[in-house]
Amino acid sequence: MRILQDETFVTSPINTAMGYTWSAISANWKNTIVVALALILLSILSIVPLLGFVASVVQAIVLYALGYWIVDRIKGVPDVASFKERAATEDFKAMMVEFFSPAAGFYVGFMVFSIIMMLITAAIFWITGGFGMMGMVMEQQQLPNASPEEAYALYAQFLGTSTPALLFVLITSLFFSYLWPLVYGYALFQRTFSDAFNAVFMFFSKRFWQAAFTGSYFKIVTLWMLILFGVGIVMGISIGTVILLPLGILVLLWMVYFTAVVSAETYNISENI
């Protein structure tokens, strides 16, 4: 599915993605600072009662919109230098607003997808008797004369009933995390709310799963996960410290751009989907 013109995406995918990511940040520092300030403002507003939910949703959609923006601008250039020249002339409003509709579609689709997965988990928990055991555990905690042996036995039964649901969450989380770049990459090339919304459900597509189990995809996704893990630690420390919040937002921007470019290139190199 060759959509991106730059041939280095095939030969050096991770290094190329890093090059485009840094160029998106450094090509126009004014845009980067304005976008970062907007994200910081939304982060502050997210802790305000009532307004916080709306601010959190808008912030998430803006972050997705930035991913759409960088991928759209990469499509039409042959190399990093050309992209940097183009990014230098961009308007920060276009970066955050131009692709708000498909970004919102992907966000809503992913929320619906998450709710479906939570309902399936709850159903498994209910079928295995987890909810009943949870009630018994809560009742036992209110009994002052229960022996340690009785308490341990009850907790062991609760663990047994909850294990299938926990395994389901663990296994599906691992598999969907592995497939995420390919599905997100496909979504990044959609241009309407409904198309981006529907793209989320490619998590259930046999074609996408077949495309994901190739050596080239596995290598890219493994390196992407390792890099995000390390960078994510830095971002977590920075955002958790007020004085380092600007640095944390900058790192977040880097992660957003990097993930979008990696995702686009995984879809770009995949065949028959």
XYZ file of C-alpha atoms in Angstrom:
273
model
C 0.000 0.000 0.000
C 2.528 2.606 -1.199
C 1.183 6.037 -0.260
C 4.229 7.800 1.170
C 6.717 8.895 -1.494
C 9.907 8.894 0.543
C 11.677 5.609 -0.249
C 13.713 5.735 2.968
C 10.565 4.655 4.824
C 11.260 1.188 3.394
C 15.014 1.056 3.984
C 15.269 2.918 7.335
C 11.755 3.197 8.801
C 12.583 4.176 12.388
C 15.367 6.634 11.551
C 13.181 8.199 8.870
C 10.268 8.518 11.284
C 12.536 10.223 13.809
C 13.765 12.615 11.124
C 10.244 13.667 10.180
C 9.249 13.909 13.845
C 12.069 16.267 14.739
C 11.455 18.300 11.586
C 7.791 18.758 12.549
C 8.891 20.204 15.882
C 11.894 22.262 14.749
C 10.778 23.571 11.334
C 8.660 26.304 12.907
C 9.292 26.841 16.607
C 6.529 29.435 16.798
C 3.944 26.823 15.827
C 5.417 24.302 18.234
C 5.304 26.769 21.135
C 1.726 27.852 20.353
C 0.526 24.248 20.081
C 2.338 23.351 23.312
C 0.767 26.315 25.132
C -2.675 25.287 23.878
C -2.123 21.753 25.195
C -0.887 23.102 28.537
C -4.003 25.286 28.807
C -6.240 22.300 28.057
C -4.333 20.267 30.662
C -4.994 22.948 33.275
C -8.657 23.234 32.277
C -9.044 19.453 32.537
C -8.821 19.670 36.335
C -11.645 22.244 36.515
C -14.970 20.681 37.590
C -17.544 20.251 34.816
C -15.299 21.931 32.236
C -12.616 19.304 32.769
C -14.321 16.546 30.776
C -14.793 18.759 27.726
C -11.196 20.012 27.934
C -9.863 16.450 28.167
C -11.865 15.369 25.104
C -10.765 18.400 23.080
C -7.142 17.837 24.070
C -7.275 14.186 22.972
C -8.837 15.114 19.607
C -6.271 17.882 19.033
C -3.466 15.378 19.648
C -4.989 13.027 17.074
C -5.450 15.989 14.690
C -1.723 16.717 14.940
C -1.043 13.136 13.891
C -3.333 13.568 10.889
C -1.595 16.833 10.011
C 1.952 15.469 9.931
C 0.973 12.395 7.907
C -0.969 14.494 5.386
C 2.016 16.803 4.865
C 4.434 13.875 4.540
C 2.354 12.259 1.786
C 3.311 14.806 -0.824
C 7.051 15.173 -0.216
C 10.009 13.057 -1.423
C 12.284 13.589 1.578
C 12.684 15.121 5.042
C 14.224 18.340 3.738
C 11.186 19.020 1.544
C 8.844 18.326 4.449
C 10.762 20.698 6.706
C 10.459 23.481 4.135
C 6.730 22.872 3.903
C 6.247 22.648 7.666
C 8.057 25.973 8.113
C 5.245 27.751 6.270
C 2.390 26.034 8.126
C -0.220 27.810 10.220
C -0.606 26.441 13.754
C -4.394 26.710 13.376
C -4.293 24.265 10.465
C -2.173 21.895 12.543
C -4.806 21.683 15.268
C -8.070 22.275 13.385
C -7.790 21.183 9.733
C -8.200 17.497 10.557
C -10.372 17.894 13.642
C -13.279 15.995 12.042
C -11.466 12.715 11.206
C -9.522 12.988 14.462
C -12.825 13.265 16.339
C -14.156 10.288 14.386
C -11.182 8.163 15.367
C -11.453 9.294 19.000
C -15.170 8.474 19.219
C -14.622 5.166 17.425
C -11.877 4.199 19.848
C -14.101 5.110 22.801
C -16.878 2.885 21.419
C -14.342 0.126 20.817
C -13.090 0.454 24.414
C -16.642 0.275 25.789
C -17.302 -2.884 23.764
C -14.164 -4.501 25.158
C -15.128 -3.497 28.715
C -18.596 -4.986 28.270
C -17.092 -8.253 27.006
C -14.764 -8.307 30.026
C -17.696 -7.677 32.378
C -19.670 -10.466 30.688
C -16.812 -12.924 31.199
C -16.513 -11.809 34.829
C -20.252 -12.353 35.302
C -20.317 -15.771 33.583
C -17.459 -17.059 35.756
C -19.210 -15.881 38.922
C -16.873 -13.003 39.642
C -19.583 -10.550 40.641
C -21.113 -13.047 43.066
C -17.724 -13.726 44.638
C -17.063 -9.992 44.880
C -20.234 -9.615 46.935
C -19.181 -12.473 49.215
C -15.750 -10.887 49.733
C -17.349 -7.562 50.666
C -19.676 -9.325 53.114
C -16.784 -11.255 54.633
C -14.876 -8.010 55.266
C -17.758 -6.871 57.448
C -17.607 -9.989 59.632
C -15.233 -9.406 62.562
C -15.152 -13.086 63.599
C -14.012 -14.562 60.286
C -10.840 -16.637 60.643
C -7.752 -15.964 58.478
C -8.246 -19.371 56.832
C -11.794 -18.467 55.797
C -10.647 -15.122 54.458
C -7.791 -16.678 52.449
C -10.112 -19.340 51.010
C -12.633 -16.704 49.950
C -9.968 -14.556 48.318
C -8.586 -17.601 46.506
C -12.062 -18.358 45.109
C -12.444 -14.741 44.029
C -9.083 -14.871 42.264
C -10.150 -18.032 40.493
C -13.384 -16.526 39.224
C -11.714 -13.295 38.101
C -8.751 -14.942 36.352
C -10.521 -15.548 32.982
C -11.535 -11.882 32.757
C -8.042 -10.731 33.739
C -6.451 -13.039 31.159
C -8.840 -11.730 28.515
C -7.845 -8.138 29.309
C -4.133 -8.984 29.309
C -4.149 -10.985 26.077
C -6.375 -8.602 24.116
C -4.395 -5.590 25.353
C -1.144 -7.132 24.130
C -2.566 -8.097 20.742
C -4.393 -4.810 20.159
C -1.295 -2.832 21.196
C 0.671 -4.790 18.619
C -1.923 -4.088 15.897
C -2.432 -0.445 16.919
C 0.114 1.160 14.507
C -1.371 -0.591 11.469
C -4.973 0.322 12.346
C -4.022 3.875 13.316
C -1.948 4.191 10.152
C -4.965 3.224 8.073
C -7.153 5.694 9.994
C -4.660 8.516 9.388
C -5.369 8.365 5.662
C -9.135 8.779 6.162
C -10.625 12.234 5.730
C -14.155 12.104 7.131
C -15.587 11.521 10.598
C -17.398 8.338 9.575
C -14.442 6.818 7.689
C -12.090 7.474 10.613
C -14.708 6.096 13.026
C -15.069 2.898 10.990
C -11.295 2.550 10.688
C -11.070 1.715 14.394
C -12.919 -1.538 13.840
C -10.171 -2.819 11.572
C -8.936 -4.279 14.862
C -11.335 -7.109 13.991
C -10.195 -7.418 10.364
C -8.579 -10.667 9.298
C -6.701 -8.821 6.535
C -5.062 -6.491 9.034
C -4.046 -9.337 11.316
C -2.479 -11.184 8.401
C -0.565 -8.055 7.376
C 0.674 -7.557 10.946
C 2.337 -10.955 11.196
C 5.285 -10.207 8.941
C 8.922 -9.765 9.844
C 9.144 -6.149 8.691
C 6.056 -5.100 10.666
C 7.213 -6.946 13.786
C 10.621 -5.240 13.682
C 9.169 -1.749 13.289
C 6.532 -2.173 15.993
C 8.991 -3.704 18.464
C 11.402 -0.786 18.076
C 8.493 1.678 18.287
C 7.291 0.136 21.562
C 10.791 0.174 23.093
C 11.355 3.808 22.115
C 7.951 4.896 23.405
C 8.567 3.073 26.680
C 11.774 5.010 27.312
C 10.417 8.360 26.126
C 7.182 7.752 28.032
C 9.080 7.519 31.319
C 10.642 10.924 30.668
C 7.248 12.382 29.750
C 5.593 10.926 32.861
C 8.216 12.428 35.158
C 8.026 15.787 33.396
C 4.241 16.092 33.306
C 4.051 14.957 36.934
C 6.257 17.896 37.969
C 4.698 21.346 37.538
C 7.969 23.117 36.759
C 8.759 20.528 34.062
C 5.279 20.543 32.495
C 6.417 22.454 29.351
C 9.120 19.830 28.772
C 6.552 17.088 29.306
C 4.212 18.621 26.713
C 7.107 18.916 24.242
C 7.939 15.252 24.761
C 4.253 14.420 24.323
C 4.261 16.237 20.980
C 7.303 14.238 19.926
C 5.531 10.995 20.841
C 2.374 12.024 18.961
C 4.293 12.855 15.788
C 6.539 9.816 16.036
C 3.644 7.419 16.596
C 1.694 8.927 13.694
C 4.622 8.651 11.274
C 5.491 5.102 12.352
C 1.833 4.106 12.065
C 1.535 5.629 8.586
C 4.645 3.830 7.392
C 3.490 0.454 8.733
C 0.347 0.826 6.657
C 2.452 2.138 3.780
C 4.600 -1.017 3.607
C 1.745 -3.476 4.182
C 0.375 -5.396 1.249
C -3.127 -6.678 0.392
C -5.087 -4.560 2.869
